[in-house]
XYZ file of C-alpha atoms in Angstrom:
325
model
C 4.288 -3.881 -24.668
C 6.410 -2.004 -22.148
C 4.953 -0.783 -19.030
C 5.686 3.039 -20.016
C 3.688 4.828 -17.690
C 4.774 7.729 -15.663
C 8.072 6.347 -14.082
C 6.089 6.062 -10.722
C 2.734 4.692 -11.939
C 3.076 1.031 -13.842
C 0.070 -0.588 -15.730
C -1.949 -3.826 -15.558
C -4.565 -4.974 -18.314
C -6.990 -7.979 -17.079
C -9.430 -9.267 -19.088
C -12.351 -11.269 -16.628
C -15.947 -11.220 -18.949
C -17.433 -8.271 -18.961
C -15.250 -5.503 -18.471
C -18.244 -3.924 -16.314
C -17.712 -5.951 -13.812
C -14.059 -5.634 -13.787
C -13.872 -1.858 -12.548
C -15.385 -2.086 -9.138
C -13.070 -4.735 -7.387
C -9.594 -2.343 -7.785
C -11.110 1.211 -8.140
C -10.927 2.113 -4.424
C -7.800 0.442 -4.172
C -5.101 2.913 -2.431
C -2.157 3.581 -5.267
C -4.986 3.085 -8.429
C -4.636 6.243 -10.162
C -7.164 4.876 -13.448
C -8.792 2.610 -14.820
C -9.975 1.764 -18.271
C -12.570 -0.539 -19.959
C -11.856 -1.532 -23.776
C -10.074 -4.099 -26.286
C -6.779 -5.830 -26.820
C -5.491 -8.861 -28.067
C -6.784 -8.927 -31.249
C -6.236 -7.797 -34.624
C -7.777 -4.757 -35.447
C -7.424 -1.352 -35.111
C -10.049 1.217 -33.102
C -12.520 -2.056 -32.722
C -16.168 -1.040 -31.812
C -18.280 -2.700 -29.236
C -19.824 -4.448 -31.731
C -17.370 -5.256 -33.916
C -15.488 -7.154 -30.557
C -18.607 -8.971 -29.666
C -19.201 -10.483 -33.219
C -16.528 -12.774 -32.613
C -14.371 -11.680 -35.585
C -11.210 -9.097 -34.068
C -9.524 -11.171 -32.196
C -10.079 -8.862 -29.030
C -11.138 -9.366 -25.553
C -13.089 -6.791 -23.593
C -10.668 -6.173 -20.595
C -9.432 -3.221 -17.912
C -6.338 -1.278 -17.748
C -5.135 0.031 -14.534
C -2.776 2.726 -14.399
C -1.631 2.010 -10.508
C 1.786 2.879 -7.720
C 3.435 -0.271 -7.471
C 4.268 1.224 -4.065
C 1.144 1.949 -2.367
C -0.280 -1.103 -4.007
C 2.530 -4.189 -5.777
C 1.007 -5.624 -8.876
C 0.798 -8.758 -6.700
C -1.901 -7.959 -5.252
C -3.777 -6.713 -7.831
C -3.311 -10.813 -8.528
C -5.027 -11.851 -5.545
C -7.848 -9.719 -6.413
C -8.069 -10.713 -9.940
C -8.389 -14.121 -9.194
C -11.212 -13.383 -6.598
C -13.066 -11.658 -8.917
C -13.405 -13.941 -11.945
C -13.970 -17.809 -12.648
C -10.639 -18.973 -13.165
C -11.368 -22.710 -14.481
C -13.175 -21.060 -17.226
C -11.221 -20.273 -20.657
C -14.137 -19.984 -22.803
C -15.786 -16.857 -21.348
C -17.151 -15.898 -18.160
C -20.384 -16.711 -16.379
C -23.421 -15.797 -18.884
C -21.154 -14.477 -21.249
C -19.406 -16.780 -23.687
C -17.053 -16.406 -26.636
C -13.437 -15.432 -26.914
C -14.350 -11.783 -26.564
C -15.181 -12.498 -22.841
C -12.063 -15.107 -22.357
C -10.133 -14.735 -19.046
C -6.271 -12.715 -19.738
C -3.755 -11.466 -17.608
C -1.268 -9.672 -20.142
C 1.544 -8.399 -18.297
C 3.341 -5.168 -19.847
C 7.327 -6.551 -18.563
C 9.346 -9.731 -17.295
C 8.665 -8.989 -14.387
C 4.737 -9.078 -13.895
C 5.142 -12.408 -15.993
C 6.938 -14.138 -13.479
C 4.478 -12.795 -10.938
C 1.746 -14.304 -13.358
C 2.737 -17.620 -13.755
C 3.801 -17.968 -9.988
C 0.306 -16.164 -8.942
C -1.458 -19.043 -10.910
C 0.722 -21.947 -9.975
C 0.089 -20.997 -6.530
C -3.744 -21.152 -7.120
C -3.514 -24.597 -8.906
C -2.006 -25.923 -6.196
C -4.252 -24.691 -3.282
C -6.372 -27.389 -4.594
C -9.584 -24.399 -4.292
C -10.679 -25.629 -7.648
C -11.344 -28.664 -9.010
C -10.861 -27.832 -12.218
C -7.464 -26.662 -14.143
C -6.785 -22.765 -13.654
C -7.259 -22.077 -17.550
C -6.546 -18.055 -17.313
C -4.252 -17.234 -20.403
C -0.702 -15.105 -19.497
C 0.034 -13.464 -22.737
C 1.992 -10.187 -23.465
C 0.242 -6.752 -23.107
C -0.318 -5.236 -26.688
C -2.120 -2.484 -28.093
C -5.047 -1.570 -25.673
C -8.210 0.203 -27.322
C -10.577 2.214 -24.874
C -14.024 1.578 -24.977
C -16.852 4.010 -26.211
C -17.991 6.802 -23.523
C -20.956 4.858 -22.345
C -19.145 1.630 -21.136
C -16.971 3.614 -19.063
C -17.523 3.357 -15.320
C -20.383 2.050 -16.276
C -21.719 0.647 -12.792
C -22.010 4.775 -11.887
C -23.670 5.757 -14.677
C -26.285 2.704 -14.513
C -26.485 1.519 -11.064
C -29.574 -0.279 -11.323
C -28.583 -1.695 -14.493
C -25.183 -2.669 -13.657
C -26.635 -4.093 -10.305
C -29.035 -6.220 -11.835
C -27.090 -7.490 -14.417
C -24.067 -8.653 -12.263
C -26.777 -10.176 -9.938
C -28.036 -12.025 -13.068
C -24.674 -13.110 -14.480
C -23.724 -15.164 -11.021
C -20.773 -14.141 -10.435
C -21.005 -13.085 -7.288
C -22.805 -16.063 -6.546
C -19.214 -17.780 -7.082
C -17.123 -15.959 -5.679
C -19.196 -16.313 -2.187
C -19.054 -19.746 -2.864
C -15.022 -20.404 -2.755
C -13.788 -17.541 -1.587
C -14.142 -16.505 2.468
C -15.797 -20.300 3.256
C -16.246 -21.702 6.695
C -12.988 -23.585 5.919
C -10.904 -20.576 4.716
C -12.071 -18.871 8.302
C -11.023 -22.003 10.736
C -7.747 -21.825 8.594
C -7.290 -18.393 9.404
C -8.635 -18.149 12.881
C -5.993 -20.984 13.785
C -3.318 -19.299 12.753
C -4.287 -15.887 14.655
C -4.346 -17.429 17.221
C -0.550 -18.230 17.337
C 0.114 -14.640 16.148
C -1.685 -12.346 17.960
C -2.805 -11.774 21.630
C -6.039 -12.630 22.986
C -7.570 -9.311 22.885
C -6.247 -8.164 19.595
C -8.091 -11.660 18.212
C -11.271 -10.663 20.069
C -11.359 -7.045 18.661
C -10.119 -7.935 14.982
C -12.282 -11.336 14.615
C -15.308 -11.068 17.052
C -15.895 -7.044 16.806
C -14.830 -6.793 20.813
C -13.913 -3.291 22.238
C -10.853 -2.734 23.885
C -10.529 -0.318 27.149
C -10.330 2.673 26.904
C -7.199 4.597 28.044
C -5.884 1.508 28.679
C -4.830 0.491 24.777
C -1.392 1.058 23.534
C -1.985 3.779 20.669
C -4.840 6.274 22.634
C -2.388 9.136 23.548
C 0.808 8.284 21.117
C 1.990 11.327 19.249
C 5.594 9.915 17.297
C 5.120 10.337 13.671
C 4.478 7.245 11.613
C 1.221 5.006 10.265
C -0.375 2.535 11.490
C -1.499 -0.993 10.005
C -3.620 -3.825 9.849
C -2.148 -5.985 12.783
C -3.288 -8.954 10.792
C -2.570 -7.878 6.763
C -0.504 -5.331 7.291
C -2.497 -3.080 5.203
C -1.699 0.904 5.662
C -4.823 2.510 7.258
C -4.057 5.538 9.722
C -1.588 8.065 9.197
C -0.166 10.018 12.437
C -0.962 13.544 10.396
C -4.274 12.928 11.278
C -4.806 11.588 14.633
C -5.975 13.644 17.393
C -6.939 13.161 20.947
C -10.786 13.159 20.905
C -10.573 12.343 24.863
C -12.568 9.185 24.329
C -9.806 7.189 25.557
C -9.262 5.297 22.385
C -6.981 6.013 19.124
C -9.042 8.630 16.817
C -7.957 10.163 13.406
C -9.820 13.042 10.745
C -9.328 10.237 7.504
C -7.984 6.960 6.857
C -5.198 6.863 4.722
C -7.074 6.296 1.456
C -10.663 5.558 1.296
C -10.027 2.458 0.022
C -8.503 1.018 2.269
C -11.530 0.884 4.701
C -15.032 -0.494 4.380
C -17.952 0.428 6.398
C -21.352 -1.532 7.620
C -24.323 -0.261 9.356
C -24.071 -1.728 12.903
C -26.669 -1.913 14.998
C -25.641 -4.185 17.822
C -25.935 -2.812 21.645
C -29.186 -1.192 20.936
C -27.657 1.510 18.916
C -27.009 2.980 14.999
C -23.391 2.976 14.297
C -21.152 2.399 11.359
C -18.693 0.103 11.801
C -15.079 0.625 10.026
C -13.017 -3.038 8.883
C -9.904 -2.832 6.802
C -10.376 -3.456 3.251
C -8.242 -6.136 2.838
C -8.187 -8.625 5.897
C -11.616 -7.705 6.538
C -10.548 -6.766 10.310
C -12.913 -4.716 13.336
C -11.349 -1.886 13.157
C -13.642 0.287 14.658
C -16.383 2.989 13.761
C -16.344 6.350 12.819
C -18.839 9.219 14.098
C -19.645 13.095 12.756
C -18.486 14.739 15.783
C -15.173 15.313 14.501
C -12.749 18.055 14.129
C -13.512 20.847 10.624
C -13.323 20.586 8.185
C -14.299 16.832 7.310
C -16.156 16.334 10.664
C -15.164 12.549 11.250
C -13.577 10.796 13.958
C -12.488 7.259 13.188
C -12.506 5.683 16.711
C -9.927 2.698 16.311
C -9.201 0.114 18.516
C -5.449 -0.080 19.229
C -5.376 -3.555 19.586
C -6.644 -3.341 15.775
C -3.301 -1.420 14.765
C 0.388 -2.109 14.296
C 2.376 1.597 14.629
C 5.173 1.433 12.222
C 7.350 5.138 13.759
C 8.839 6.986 10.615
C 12.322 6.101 11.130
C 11.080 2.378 10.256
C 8.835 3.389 6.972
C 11.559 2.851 4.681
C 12.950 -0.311 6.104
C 9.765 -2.147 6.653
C 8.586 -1.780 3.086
C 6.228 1.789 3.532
C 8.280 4.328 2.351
C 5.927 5.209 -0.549
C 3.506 6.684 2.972
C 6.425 9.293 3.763
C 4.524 12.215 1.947
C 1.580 11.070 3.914
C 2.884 12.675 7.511
């Protein structure tokens, strides 16, 4: 099946268990414009919930995306797919068993096929698992939504949803082989060779930078700026301002998505902390003493950020962020 959204917007379809549990992991995403829950791969038409789960259609419960390959490339919807499911597991997924809960990535052209098969040959040969990565690639076909009452489903039953996923373990796995001690001595190595001592201390170890003494406080040349570790677009220079505290401070992020915030309570204060999305990177925090009519200042460390000026958008891969000055 062709990927024939709008000419800007492509689609993905991912089936990991319980299609649930396979809405929250992209739906704050920046670029994700939908997402689905329902049936494909089988052999019937307009299959019910019921119909799928006794084990006679053919189908898979599964998500479609509707998503900007721009803002965000299929490949890393990938790297998040494979974070969020059990990937040596072809006969269902965690509590759930049967081929209506199988693992599928059906890609909708050539093109997300090759990025498939290379996504999963990478995985095998990481050597995370010790078993085979047993995640079917199979061409998209006709996608069914789900009933009303499975759609964003974790919203509409919190508690249920929460308990349930609790239940299920899988996010009991994922802690355990995703993020370990070794994965962080990997990474912290090779930051080390990249960045400079204090940009290390603010992005790994939550240090503060000085302020008016940072690179980005007072800049006004129109651009973004990014993860200095993923590379990740956070801050857009349409919405930085000088809140006089010395360090960089903008209205929003970028997209909501692409930040993540924690109660921090270190120094003998309240504060919420702001980390990028992605790389997991100090970023920050963000206060309610900003400018109308959204109130927020995001207080960013500099040495968090990587400025890339607008003349350089294009060229460095960004220039889907242009409309965002």
């Amino acid at each position: 099946m062709e990927n024939n959204a709008q000419p800007s917007l492509h689609k993905a379809t991912f089936a990991g268990g319980c299609f649930w549990c396979m809405v929250t992991p992209f739906e704050e995403l920046p670029g994700i414009h939908g997402i689905v829950s329902g049936y494909t791969g089988g052999h019937t038409v307009n299959p019910t919930y019921e119909e799928v789960c006794s084990e006679t259609t053919g189908h898979t419960e599964a998500v479609q995306i509707t998503f900007d390959p721009g803002l965000f490339p299929y490949r890393k919807l990938l790297d998040i797919y494979w974070r969020s499911v059990d990937p040596t597991d072809g006969e269902g997924q965690f509590h759930d068993r049967g081929s209506s809960y199988r693992p599928v990535i059906f890609y909708h052209d050539e093109e997300q096929h090759r990025e498939a098969e290379a996504s999963k040959a990478e995985l095998q040969a990481s050597g995370r698992f010790d078993k085979p990565i047993a995640v079917a690639i199979e061409p998209a076909v006709e996608f069914y939504a789900a009933e009303e009452y499975h759609q964003d489903y974790h919203l509409k039953n919190p508690l249920r949803y929460k308990y349930y996923r609790h239940g299920s373990g899988r996010d009991s796995f994922i802690e355990r082989h995703w993020n370990t001690s070794k994965d962080k001595e990997a990474l912290h190595k090779e930051l080390r060779q990249r960045l400079t001592p204090m940009q290390f201390e603010v992005t790994q170890n939550n240090a503060t930078e000085p302020p008016f003494r940072n690179e980005f406080y007072n800049n006004t040349e129109p651009g973004i700026y990014v993860d200095i570790v993923s590379g990740e677009p956070l801050f857009s220079s349409r919405d930085q301002f000088d809140a006089g505290c010395g360090w960089p401070s903008f209205s929003q992020p970028l997209h909501g998505g692409s930040i993540q915030e924690r109660q921090d309570f270190t120094h003998g204060m309240y504060r919420i902390e702001v980390r990028s999305r992605e790389a997991d990177s100090h970023l920050g925090h963000v206060f309610d003493d900003g400018p109308k009519p959204g109130g927020l200042r995001y207080c960013i460390n500099s040495a968090s950020l990587r400025f890339i000026p607008k003349d350089r958008m294009e060229e460095e891969g960004y220039g889907s962020y242009l409309s965002e000055l």
